[in-house]
């Protein structure tokens, strides 16, 4: 059963559980950094107490990423879990109150329904590593000729580590046939 929005009145006091699944289109997940493969499966746990909801989302999904070192695409499985504290209803704004630590982690929602999609989107986006690696010991590309050192060898492999400027110079020299 696909649940995109939780209606507050449909939640019983205490524990509520739902299972859902979404594709990239339903989540509006478009990024040049990753691609959602297949569907994202979601377990939703909502604990309701009055107009407060403690929402725990457990998402499992597979992303296609690009390795920051060798630029190859690779697939990675994720199992992420996050809890959000939600307060339904308009809160009168008061600056000193909004500085309280617990409120920083509280989401205020003015309507009587909780849209879980923005939370799921956030979980996925935050799970993408800054520098994804196809494997921890990815050997990357040769800075001179671009050979993929994971499955290719080239004449530059055994040279002492080149800095980028040196590599550019070598590349220029080889272009000029020097
Ligand atoms: Zn790699
Ligand atoms: Zn090379």
Short mmCIF file of N, CA and C and ligand atoms in Angstrom, two decimals:
data_model
loop_
_atom_site.label_atom_id
_atom_site.label_comp_id
_atom_site.label_asym_id
_atom_site.label_seq_id
_atom_site.Cartn_x
_atom_site.Cartn_y
_atom_site.Cartn_z
N UNK A 1 0.85 -1.19 0.00
CA UNK A 1 0.00 0.00 0.00
C UNK A 1 0.88 1.25 0.00
N UNK A 2 0.60 2.13 -0.91
CA UNK A 2 1.42 3.34 -1.02
C UNK A 2 0.77 4.48 -0.25
N UNK A 3 1.51 5.00 0.70
CA UNK A 3 0.99 6.13 1.48
C UNK A 3 1.90 7.31 1.21
N UNK A 4 1.36 8.35 0.62
CA UNK A 4 2.17 9.53 0.37
C UNK A 4 1.99 10.53 1.50
N UNK A 5 0.79 10.53 2.07
CA UNK A 5 0.51 11.49 3.14
C UNK A 5 -0.19 10.80 4.29
N UNK A 6 0.20 11.14 5.49
CA UNK A 6 -0.46 10.59 6.68
C UNK A 6 -1.45 11.62 7.19
N UNK A 7 -2.71 11.21 7.30
CA UNK A 7 -3.70 12.12 7.86
C UNK A 7 -3.66 11.98 9.38
N UNK A 8 -3.60 13.10 10.06
CA UNK A 8 -3.51 13.06 11.52
C UNK A 8 -4.68 12.29 12.13
N UNK A 9 -5.88 12.48 11.55
CA UNK A 9 -7.07 11.83 12.12
C UNK A 9 -7.05 10.31 11.91
N UNK A 10 -6.29 9.85 10.91
CA UNK A 10 -6.19 8.41 10.67
C UNK A 10 -5.20 7.73 11.61
N UNK A 11 -4.39 8.53 12.30
CA UNK A 11 -3.41 7.95 13.22
C UNK A 11 -4.05 7.73 14.57
N UNK A 12 -3.91 6.53 15.10
CA UNK A 12 -4.44 6.29 16.44
C UNK A 12 -3.39 6.71 17.47
N UNK A 13 -3.82 7.03 18.68
CA UNK A 13 -2.83 7.39 19.70
C UNK A 13 -1.87 6.23 19.89
N UNK A 14 -0.60 6.56 20.05
CA UNK A 14 0.41 5.51 20.20
C UNK A 14 0.98 5.10 18.85
N UNK A 15 1.30 3.82 18.75
CA UNK A 15 2.06 3.32 17.60
C UNK A 15 1.20 3.08 16.36
N UNK A 16 1.69 3.61 15.23
CA UNK A 16 1.09 3.34 13.92
C UNK A 16 2.22 2.92 13.00
N UNK A 17 1.97 1.89 12.19
CA UNK A 17 3.02 1.43 11.27
C UNK A 17 2.48 1.33 9.86
N UNK A 18 3.30 1.72 8.90
CA UNK A 18 2.93 1.62 7.50
C UNK A 18 4.14 1.17 6.69
N UNK A 19 3.85 0.55 5.58
CA UNK A 19 4.92 0.21 4.64
C UNK A 19 4.56 0.84 3.30
N UNK A 20 5.56 1.38 2.64
CA UNK A 20 5.29 2.06 1.38
C UNK A 20 6.46 1.84 0.45
N UNK A 21 6.24 2.12 -0.82
CA UNK A 21 7.36 2.07 -1.76
C UNK A 21 7.15 3.13 -2.82
N UNK A 22 8.24 3.74 -3.22
CA UNK A 22 8.18 4.87 -4.16
C UNK A 22 9.21 4.68 -5.25
N UNK A 23 8.93 5.24 -6.42
CA UNK A 23 9.99 5.31 -7.43
C UNK A 23 10.54 6.74 -7.47
N UNK A 24 11.59 6.93 -8.24
CA UNK A 24 12.27 8.22 -8.29
C UNK A 24 11.35 9.36 -8.70
N UNK A 25 10.39 9.03 -9.58
CA UNK A 25 9.48 10.07 -10.06
C UNK A 25 8.54 10.55 -8.95
N UNK A 26 8.01 9.57 -8.19
CA UNK A 26 7.11 9.92 -7.09
C UNK A 26 7.81 10.76 -6.02
N UNK A 27 9.11 10.51 -5.87
CA UNK A 27 9.87 11.26 -4.86
C UNK A 27 10.44 12.55 -5.44
N UNK A 28 10.25 12.75 -6.74
CA UNK A 28 10.85 13.90 -7.45
C UNK A 28 12.34 14.01 -7.14
N UNK A 29 12.99 12.87 -7.29
CA UNK A 29 14.42 12.81 -7.02
C UNK A 29 15.17 12.86 -8.34
N UNK A 30 15.58 14.04 -8.74
CA UNK A 30 16.41 14.16 -9.93
C UNK A 30 17.71 14.83 -9.53
N UNK A 31 18.81 14.19 -9.84
CA UNK A 31 20.09 14.76 -9.48
C UNK A 31 21.13 14.29 -10.47
N UNK A 32 22.14 15.12 -10.72
CA UNK A 32 23.22 14.68 -11.58
C UNK A 32 24.19 13.78 -10.81
N UNK A 33 24.06 13.78 -9.47
CA UNK A 33 25.00 13.03 -8.63
C UNK A 33 24.59 11.58 -8.40
N UNK A 34 23.29 11.28 -8.56
CA UNK A 34 22.85 9.91 -8.30
C UNK A 34 21.56 9.63 -9.04
N UNK A 35 21.27 8.32 -9.14
CA UNK A 35 20.02 7.89 -9.77
C UNK A 35 19.44 6.78 -8.91
N UNK A 36 18.17 6.90 -8.56
CA UNK A 36 17.51 5.86 -7.77
C UNK A 36 17.18 4.70 -8.70
N UNK A 37 17.67 3.50 -8.35
CA UNK A 37 17.39 2.32 -9.17
C UNK A 37 16.21 1.59 -8.57
N UNK A 38 15.24 1.26 -9.38
CA UNK A 38 14.06 0.54 -8.88
C UNK A 38 13.29 1.40 -7.89
N UNK A 39 12.73 0.75 -6.89
CA UNK A 39 11.90 1.46 -5.94
C UNK A 39 12.57 1.58 -4.58
N UNK A 40 12.19 2.61 -3.88
CA UNK A 40 12.65 2.79 -2.50
C UNK A 40 11.58 2.19 -1.59
N UNK A 41 12.00 1.31 -0.70
CA UNK A 41 11.04 0.72 0.25
C UNK A 41 11.14 1.43 1.58
N UNK A 42 9.97 1.74 2.12
CA UNK A 42 9.94 2.56 3.32
C UNK A 42 9.08 1.93 4.41
N UNK A 43 9.64 1.90 5.61
CA UNK A 43 8.88 1.53 6.78
C UNK A 43 8.64 2.82 7.57
N UNK A 44 7.37 3.08 7.88
CA UNK A 44 7.00 4.31 8.57
C UNK A 44 6.47 3.96 9.95
N UNK A 45 7.08 4.54 10.96
CA UNK A 45 6.57 4.34 12.32
C UNK A 45 6.17 5.70 12.85
N UNK A 46 4.90 5.86 13.18
CA UNK A 46 4.41 7.15 13.67
C UNK A 46 3.83 6.96 15.05
N UNK A 47 4.42 7.61 16.04
CA UNK A 47 3.89 7.53 17.41
C UNK A 47 3.19 8.85 17.70
N UNK A 48 1.88 8.76 17.87
CA UNK A 48 1.08 9.97 18.04
C UNK A 48 0.73 10.18 19.50
N UNK A 49 0.91 11.42 19.92
CA UNK A 49 0.50 11.78 21.27
C UNK A 49 -0.05 13.19 21.17
N UNK A 50 -1.38 13.29 21.22
CA UNK A 50 -2.03 14.58 21.02
C UNK A 50 -1.74 15.10 19.62
N UNK A 51 -1.15 16.29 19.54
CA UNK A 51 -0.81 16.84 18.23
C UNK A 51 0.68 16.72 17.94
N UNK A 52 1.32 15.82 18.69
CA UNK A 52 2.74 15.55 18.44
C UNK A 52 2.88 14.18 17.80
N UNK A 53 3.74 14.12 16.81
CA UNK A 53 3.99 12.84 16.16
C UNK A 53 5.50 12.62 16.10
N UNK A 54 5.92 11.47 16.62
CA UNK A 54 7.32 11.09 16.47
C UNK A 54 7.37 10.14 15.28
N UNK A 55 8.01 10.61 14.23
CA UNK A 55 7.97 9.89 12.95
C UNK A 55 9.33 9.28 12.67
N UNK A 56 9.38 7.95 12.60
CA UNK A 56 10.64 7.28 12.25
C UNK A 56 10.49 6.67 10.86
N UNK A 57 11.44 6.97 10.01
CA UNK A 57 11.41 6.45 8.64
C UNK A 57 12.64 5.58 8.42
N UNK A 58 12.39 4.36 7.94
CA UNK A 58 13.50 3.46 7.58
C UNK A 58 13.39 3.19 6.09
N UNK A 59 14.40 3.65 5.38
CA UNK A 59 14.35 3.56 3.92
C UNK A 59 15.43 2.61 3.41
N UNK A 60 15.08 1.71 2.51
CA UNK A 60 16.10 0.92 1.84
C UNK A 60 15.96 1.12 0.33
N UNK A 61 17.10 1.33 -0.31
CA UNK A 61 17.09 1.68 -1.73
C UNK A 61 18.48 1.47 -2.31
N UNK A 62 18.53 1.51 -3.62
CA UNK A 62 19.80 1.34 -4.31
C UNK A 62 20.04 2.56 -5.21
N UNK A 63 21.22 3.12 -5.14
CA UNK A 63 21.55 4.28 -5.96
C UNK A 63 22.66 3.94 -6.95
N UNK A 64 22.59 4.54 -8.12
CA UNK A 64 23.72 4.50 -9.05
C UNK A 64 24.52 5.79 -8.86
N UNK A 65 25.78 5.61 -8.52
CA UNK A 65 26.66 6.75 -8.23
C UNK A 65 27.84 6.74 -9.19
N UNK A 66 28.54 7.86 -9.23
CA UNK A 66 29.75 7.95 -10.05
C UNK A 66 30.96 8.06 -9.13
N UNK A 67 31.93 7.20 -9.34
CA UNK A 67 33.12 7.19 -8.48
C UNK A 67 33.90 8.49 -8.68
N UNK A 68 34.25 9.11 -7.55
CA UNK A 68 34.95 10.40 -7.61
C UNK A 68 36.39 10.23 -8.10
N UNK A 69 36.93 9.01 -8.02
CA UNK A 69 38.32 8.81 -8.45
C UNK A 69 38.46 8.30 -9.87
N UNK A 70 37.66 7.28 -10.24
CA UNK A 70 37.86 6.69 -11.57
C UNK A 70 36.72 7.05 -12.53
N UNK A 71 35.69 7.75 -12.03
CA UNK A 71 34.56 8.21 -12.83
C UNK A 71 33.67 7.10 -13.38
N UNK A 72 33.90 5.86 -12.92
CA UNK A 72 33.02 4.75 -13.31
C UNK A 72 31.72 4.84 -12.53
N UNK A 73 30.64 4.36 -13.14
CA UNK A 73 29.38 4.28 -12.40
C UNK A 73 29.35 2.99 -11.60
N UNK A 74 28.75 3.03 -10.42
CA UNK A 74 28.59 1.82 -9.62
C UNK A 74 27.31 1.93 -8.81
N UNK A 75 26.81 0.77 -8.36
CA UNK A 75 25.55 0.74 -7.60
C UNK A 75 25.84 0.44 -6.14
N UNK A 76 25.08 1.10 -5.27
CA UNK A 76 25.30 0.91 -3.84
C UNK A 76 23.95 0.81 -3.13
N UNK A 77 23.85 -0.13 -2.19
CA UNK A 77 22.62 -0.30 -1.41
C UNK A 77 22.69 0.56 -0.15
N UNK A 78 21.55 1.12 0.21
CA UNK A 78 21.48 1.95 1.41
C UNK A 78 20.35 1.46 2.31
N UNK A 79 20.59 1.52 3.62
CA UNK A 79 19.54 1.31 4.62
C UNK A 79 19.68 2.44 5.62
N UNK A 80 18.80 3.39 5.53
CA UNK A 80 18.94 4.59 6.36
C UNK A 80 17.71 4.75 7.24
N UNK A 81 17.94 5.30 8.43
CA UNK A 81 16.83 5.50 9.35
C UNK A 81 16.97 6.86 10.01
N UNK A 82 15.85 7.53 10.17
CA UNK A 82 15.87 8.88 10.76
C UNK A 82 14.57 9.10 11.53
N UNK A 83 14.66 9.84 12.62
CA UNK A 83 13.46 10.16 13.40
C UNK A 83 13.22 11.67 13.38
N UNK A 84 11.98 12.03 13.17
CA UNK A 84 11.60 13.45 13.13
C UNK A 84 10.52 13.70 14.19
N UNK A 85 10.59 14.84 14.81
CA UNK A 85 9.57 15.24 15.78
C UNK A 85 8.68 16.28 15.13
N UNK A 86 7.42 15.97 15.08
CA UNK A 86 6.49 16.83 14.34
C UNK A 86 5.39 17.33 15.27
N UNK A 87 5.13 18.61 15.17
CA UNK A 87 4.06 19.22 15.94
C UNK A 87 3.05 19.77 14.95
N UNK A 88 1.80 19.34 15.10
CA UNK A 88 0.78 19.78 14.16
C UNK A 88 0.09 21.02 14.71
N UNK A 89 -0.07 21.99 13.85
CA UNK A 89 -0.79 23.19 14.27
C UNK A 89 0.13 24.39 14.32
N UNK A 90 -0.46 25.54 14.19
CA UNK A 90 0.30 26.78 14.13
C UNK A 90 0.83 27.14 15.52
N UNK A 91 2.09 27.44 15.56
CA UNK A 91 2.71 27.86 16.83
C UNK A 91 2.91 29.36 16.77
N UNK A 92 2.49 30.07 17.81
CA UNK A 92 2.76 31.51 17.81
C UNK A 92 4.28 31.73 17.79
N UNK A 93 4.70 32.63 16.93
CA UNK A 93 6.15 32.83 16.79
C UNK A 93 6.70 33.62 17.97
N UNK A 94 7.74 33.07 18.56
CA UNK A 94 8.40 33.81 19.61
C UNK A 94 9.89 33.50 19.55
N UNK A 95 10.71 34.53 19.32
CA UNK A 95 12.12 34.31 19.01
C UNK A 95 12.87 33.51 20.09
N UNK A 96 12.67 33.87 21.36
CA UNK A 96 13.47 33.17 22.38
C UNK A 96 13.03 31.72 22.49
N UNK A 97 11.75 31.44 22.19
CA UNK A 97 11.26 30.07 22.24
C UNK A 97 11.85 29.23 21.11
N UNK A 98 11.98 29.88 19.93
CA UNK A 98 12.48 29.12 18.79
C UNK A 98 13.96 28.77 18.94
N UNK A 99 14.61 29.33 19.93
CA UNK A 99 16.02 29.01 20.15
C UNK A 99 16.22 27.80 21.04
N UNK A 100 15.13 27.34 21.64
CA UNK A 100 15.25 26.15 22.50
C UNK A 100 15.72 24.96 21.68
N UNK A 101 16.62 24.21 22.28
CA UNK A 101 17.28 23.15 21.50
C UNK A 101 16.30 22.12 20.94
N UNK A 102 15.34 21.73 21.75
CA UNK A 102 14.45 20.67 21.26
C UNK A 102 13.60 21.14 20.07
N UNK A 103 13.36 22.43 20.02
CA UNK A 103 12.55 22.96 18.91
C UNK A 103 13.32 22.99 17.59
N UNK A 104 14.64 23.02 17.69
CA UNK A 104 15.42 23.04 16.46
C UNK A 104 15.16 21.78 15.66
N UNK A 105 14.90 20.69 16.38
CA UNK A 105 14.69 19.41 15.71
C UNK A 105 13.21 19.10 15.53
N UNK A 106 12.36 20.07 15.84
CA UNK A 106 10.93 19.85 15.69
C UNK A 106 10.46 20.51 14.39
N UNK A 107 9.67 19.75 13.64
CA UNK A 107 9.08 20.31 12.43
C UNK A 107 7.65 20.73 12.75
N UNK A 108 7.32 21.95 12.43
CA UNK A 108 5.96 22.41 12.65
C UNK A 108 5.18 22.32 11.35
N UNK A 109 4.03 21.65 11.42
CA UNK A 109 3.21 21.47 10.23
C UNK A 109 1.84 22.07 10.52
N UNK A 110 1.40 22.92 9.59
CA UNK A 110 0.16 23.65 9.88
C UNK A 110 -1.10 22.93 9.43
N UNK A 111 -0.94 21.97 8.50
CA UNK A 111 -2.14 21.24 8.07
C UNK A 111 -2.25 19.96 8.87
N UNK A 112 -3.40 19.25 8.70
CA UNK A 112 -3.60 18.03 9.48
C UNK A 112 -3.07 16.80 8.77
N UNK A 113 -2.12 17.00 7.87
CA UNK A 113 -1.54 15.83 7.23
C UNK A 113 -0.03 15.98 7.14
N UNK A 114 0.62 14.84 7.22
CA UNK A 114 2.07 14.82 7.17
C UNK A 114 2.48 14.22 5.84
N UNK A 115 3.16 15.00 5.02
CA UNK A 115 3.68 14.51 3.75
C UNK A 115 5.07 13.94 4.03
N UNK A 116 5.22 12.62 3.89
CA UNK A 116 6.51 12.01 4.23
C UNK A 116 7.55 12.18 3.13
N UNK A 117 7.09 12.54 1.92
CA UNK A 117 8.01 12.58 0.78
C UNK A 117 9.21 13.53 1.00
N UNK A 118 9.00 14.77 1.49
CA UNK A 118 10.16 15.64 1.70
C UNK A 118 11.17 15.05 2.69
N UNK A 119 10.68 14.32 3.69
CA UNK A 119 11.59 13.69 4.65
C UNK A 119 12.39 12.57 3.97
N UNK A 120 11.71 11.79 3.14
CA UNK A 120 12.39 10.70 2.44
C UNK A 120 13.44 11.26 1.48
N UNK A 121 13.05 12.33 0.79
CA UNK A 121 13.98 12.98 -0.14
C UNK A 121 15.24 13.43 0.60
N UNK A 122 15.02 14.03 1.77
CA UNK A 122 16.15 14.50 2.58
C UNK A 122 17.06 13.34 3.00
N UNK A 123 16.45 12.24 3.41
CA UNK A 123 17.24 11.06 3.83
C UNK A 123 18.12 10.59 2.68
N UNK A 124 17.53 10.50 1.49
CA UNK A 124 18.30 10.00 0.33
C UNK A 124 19.43 10.96 0.00
N UNK A 125 19.12 12.24 -0.07
CA UNK A 125 20.13 13.23 -0.48
C UNK A 125 21.28 13.27 0.53
N UNK A 126 20.96 13.19 1.83
CA UNK A 126 22.01 13.23 2.85
C UNK A 126 22.85 11.95 2.88
N UNK A 127 22.30 10.87 2.33
CA UNK A 127 23.05 9.61 2.37
C UNK A 127 24.11 9.52 1.27
N UNK A 128 23.99 10.38 0.26
CA UNK A 128 24.95 10.32 -0.86
C UNK A 128 26.29 10.87 -0.38
N UNK A 129 27.35 10.07 -0.46
CA UNK A 129 28.65 10.56 0.02
C UNK A 129 29.15 11.74 -0.82
N UNK A 130 29.92 12.62 -0.19
CA UNK A 130 30.49 13.76 -0.92
C UNK A 130 31.41 13.27 -2.05
N UNK A 131 32.23 12.26 -1.72
CA UNK A 131 33.11 11.68 -2.73
C UNK A 131 32.88 10.18 -2.78
N UNK A 132 31.89 9.76 -3.57
CA UNK A 132 31.59 8.33 -3.62
C UNK A 132 32.78 7.57 -4.23
N UNK A 133 33.08 6.40 -3.68
CA UNK A 133 34.14 5.58 -4.25
C UNK A 133 33.56 4.22 -4.64
N UNK A 134 33.92 3.74 -5.84
CA UNK A 134 33.41 2.46 -6.33
C UNK A 134 33.87 1.33 -5.43
N UNK A 135 35.06 1.47 -4.82
CA UNK A 135 35.55 0.56 -3.79
C UNK A 135 36.56 1.36 -2.97
N UNK A 136 36.75 0.98 -1.69
CA UNK A 136 37.59 1.81 -0.83
C UNK A 136 38.99 2.02 -1.38
N UNK A 137 39.51 1.02 -2.09
CA UNK A 137 40.87 1.14 -2.60
C UNK A 137 40.91 1.44 -4.09
N UNK A 138 39.88 2.14 -4.59
CA UNK A 138 39.87 2.51 -6.02
C UNK A 138 41.17 3.21 -6.36
N UNK A 139 41.82 2.77 -7.44
CA UNK A 139 43.13 3.32 -7.78
C UNK A 139 43.05 4.55 -8.67
N UNK A 140 41.86 4.85 -9.15
CA UNK A 140 41.66 6.10 -9.89
C UNK A 140 42.22 6.08 -11.30
N UNK A 141 42.28 7.27 -11.88
CA UNK A 141 42.74 7.42 -13.26
C UNK A 141 44.17 7.95 -13.27
N UNK A 142 44.93 7.55 -14.26
CA UNK A 142 46.27 8.11 -14.43
C UNK A 142 46.12 9.60 -14.74
N UNK A 143 46.81 10.46 -13.99
CA UNK A 143 46.66 11.90 -14.24
C UNK A 143 47.27 12.33 -15.57
N UNK A 144 48.08 11.47 -16.15
CA UNK A 144 48.74 11.84 -17.42
C UNK A 144 47.94 11.38 -18.63
N UNK A 145 47.64 10.08 -18.68
CA UNK A 145 47.00 9.56 -19.90
C UNK A 145 45.55 9.15 -19.67
N UNK A 146 45.08 9.17 -18.41
CA UNK A 146 43.67 8.88 -18.15
C UNK A 146 43.35 7.40 -18.07
N UNK A 147 44.35 6.54 -18.11
CA UNK A 147 44.09 5.10 -17.98
C UNK A 147 43.43 4.81 -16.63
N UNK A 148 42.45 3.90 -16.64
CA UNK A 148 41.80 3.51 -15.37
C UNK A 148 42.67 2.45 -14.71
N UNK A 149 43.32 2.83 -13.62
CA UNK A 149 44.28 1.95 -12.97
C UNK A 149 43.65 0.76 -12.27
N UNK A 150 42.32 0.72 -12.20
CA UNK A 150 41.67 -0.46 -11.63
C UNK A 150 41.77 -1.66 -12.57
N UNK A 151 41.79 -1.41 -13.87
CA UNK A 151 41.88 -2.54 -14.80
C UNK A 151 42.75 -2.27 -16.01
N UNK A 152 43.56 -1.20 -15.94
CA UNK A 152 44.49 -0.93 -17.03
C UNK A 152 45.85 -0.61 -16.43
N UNK A 153 46.87 -0.81 -17.18
CA UNK A 153 48.19 -0.35 -16.75
C UNK A 153 48.66 0.66 -17.78
N UNK A 154 49.58 1.52 -17.37
CA UNK A 154 50.17 2.45 -18.32
C UNK A 154 51.59 2.74 -17.89
N UNK A 155 52.32 3.38 -18.76
CA UNK A 155 53.75 3.61 -18.50
C UNK A 155 54.01 4.55 -17.32
N UNK A 156 52.94 5.27 -16.87
CA UNK A 156 53.16 6.26 -15.80
C UNK A 156 52.98 5.68 -14.40
N UNK A 157 52.56 4.41 -14.33
CA UNK A 157 52.17 3.84 -13.03
C UNK A 157 53.29 3.80 -12.01
N UNK A 158 54.51 3.56 -12.48
CA UNK A 158 55.59 3.36 -11.53
C UNK A 158 56.40 4.62 -11.29
N UNK A 159 55.95 5.72 -11.89
CA UNK A 159 56.66 6.97 -11.64
C UNK A 159 56.33 7.47 -10.24
N UNK A 160 57.26 8.20 -9.64
CA UNK A 160 56.94 8.79 -8.34
C UNK A 160 55.67 9.64 -8.47
N UNK A 161 54.93 9.75 -7.40
CA UNK A 161 53.65 10.46 -7.41
C UNK A 161 53.81 11.85 -8.05
N UNK A 162 53.02 12.07 -9.06
CA UNK A 162 53.13 13.33 -9.79
C UNK A 162 52.17 14.34 -9.21
N UNK A 163 52.60 15.55 -9.08
CA UNK A 163 51.58 16.54 -8.72
C UNK A 163 50.89 17.00 -10.00
N UNK A 164 49.77 17.66 -9.85
CA UNK A 164 48.93 17.94 -11.01
C UNK A 164 49.65 18.81 -12.04
N UNK A 165 50.43 19.76 -11.56
CA UNK A 165 51.11 20.66 -12.51
C UNK A 165 52.12 19.88 -13.34
N UNK A 166 52.83 19.02 -12.66
CA UNK A 166 53.80 18.16 -13.33
C UNK A 166 53.10 17.27 -14.35
N UNK A 167 51.95 16.74 -13.96
CA UNK A 167 51.20 15.87 -14.85
C UNK A 167 50.75 16.62 -16.10
N UNK A 168 50.31 17.87 -15.91
CA UNK A 168 49.87 18.68 -17.06
C UNK A 168 51.03 18.91 -18.02
N UNK A 169 52.19 19.16 -17.45
CA UNK A 169 53.38 19.41 -18.25
C UNK A 169 53.75 18.18 -19.07
N UNK A 170 53.68 17.03 -18.39
CA UNK A 170 53.99 15.78 -19.07
C UNK A 170 52.98 15.51 -20.21
N UNK A 171 51.75 15.84 -19.93
CA UNK A 171 50.70 15.64 -20.93
C UNK A 171 50.97 16.52 -22.15
N UNK A 172 51.36 17.78 -21.88
CA UNK A 172 51.65 18.72 -22.95
C UNK A 172 52.84 18.22 -23.77
N UNK A 173 53.87 17.75 -23.04
CA UNK A 173 55.05 17.24 -23.73
C UNK A 173 54.70 16.06 -24.62
N UNK A 174 53.83 15.18 -24.11
CA UNK A 174 53.52 14.01 -24.93
C UNK A 174 52.66 14.41 -26.13
N UNK A 175 51.84 15.47 -25.97
CA UNK A 175 51.05 15.97 -27.11
C UNK A 175 51.95 16.56 -28.18
N UNK A 176 53.00 17.24 -27.71
CA UNK A 176 53.93 17.89 -28.65
C UNK A 176 54.95 16.91 -29.20
N UNK A 177 54.92 15.70 -28.68
CA UNK A 177 55.82 14.66 -29.14
C UNK A 177 57.25 14.87 -28.67
N UNK A 178 57.41 15.51 -27.50
CA UNK A 178 58.78 15.76 -27.00
C UNK A 178 59.28 14.57 -26.17
ZN1 LIG B 1 36.56 4.14 -8.69
ZN1 LIG B 2 49.26 6.95 -17.73
#
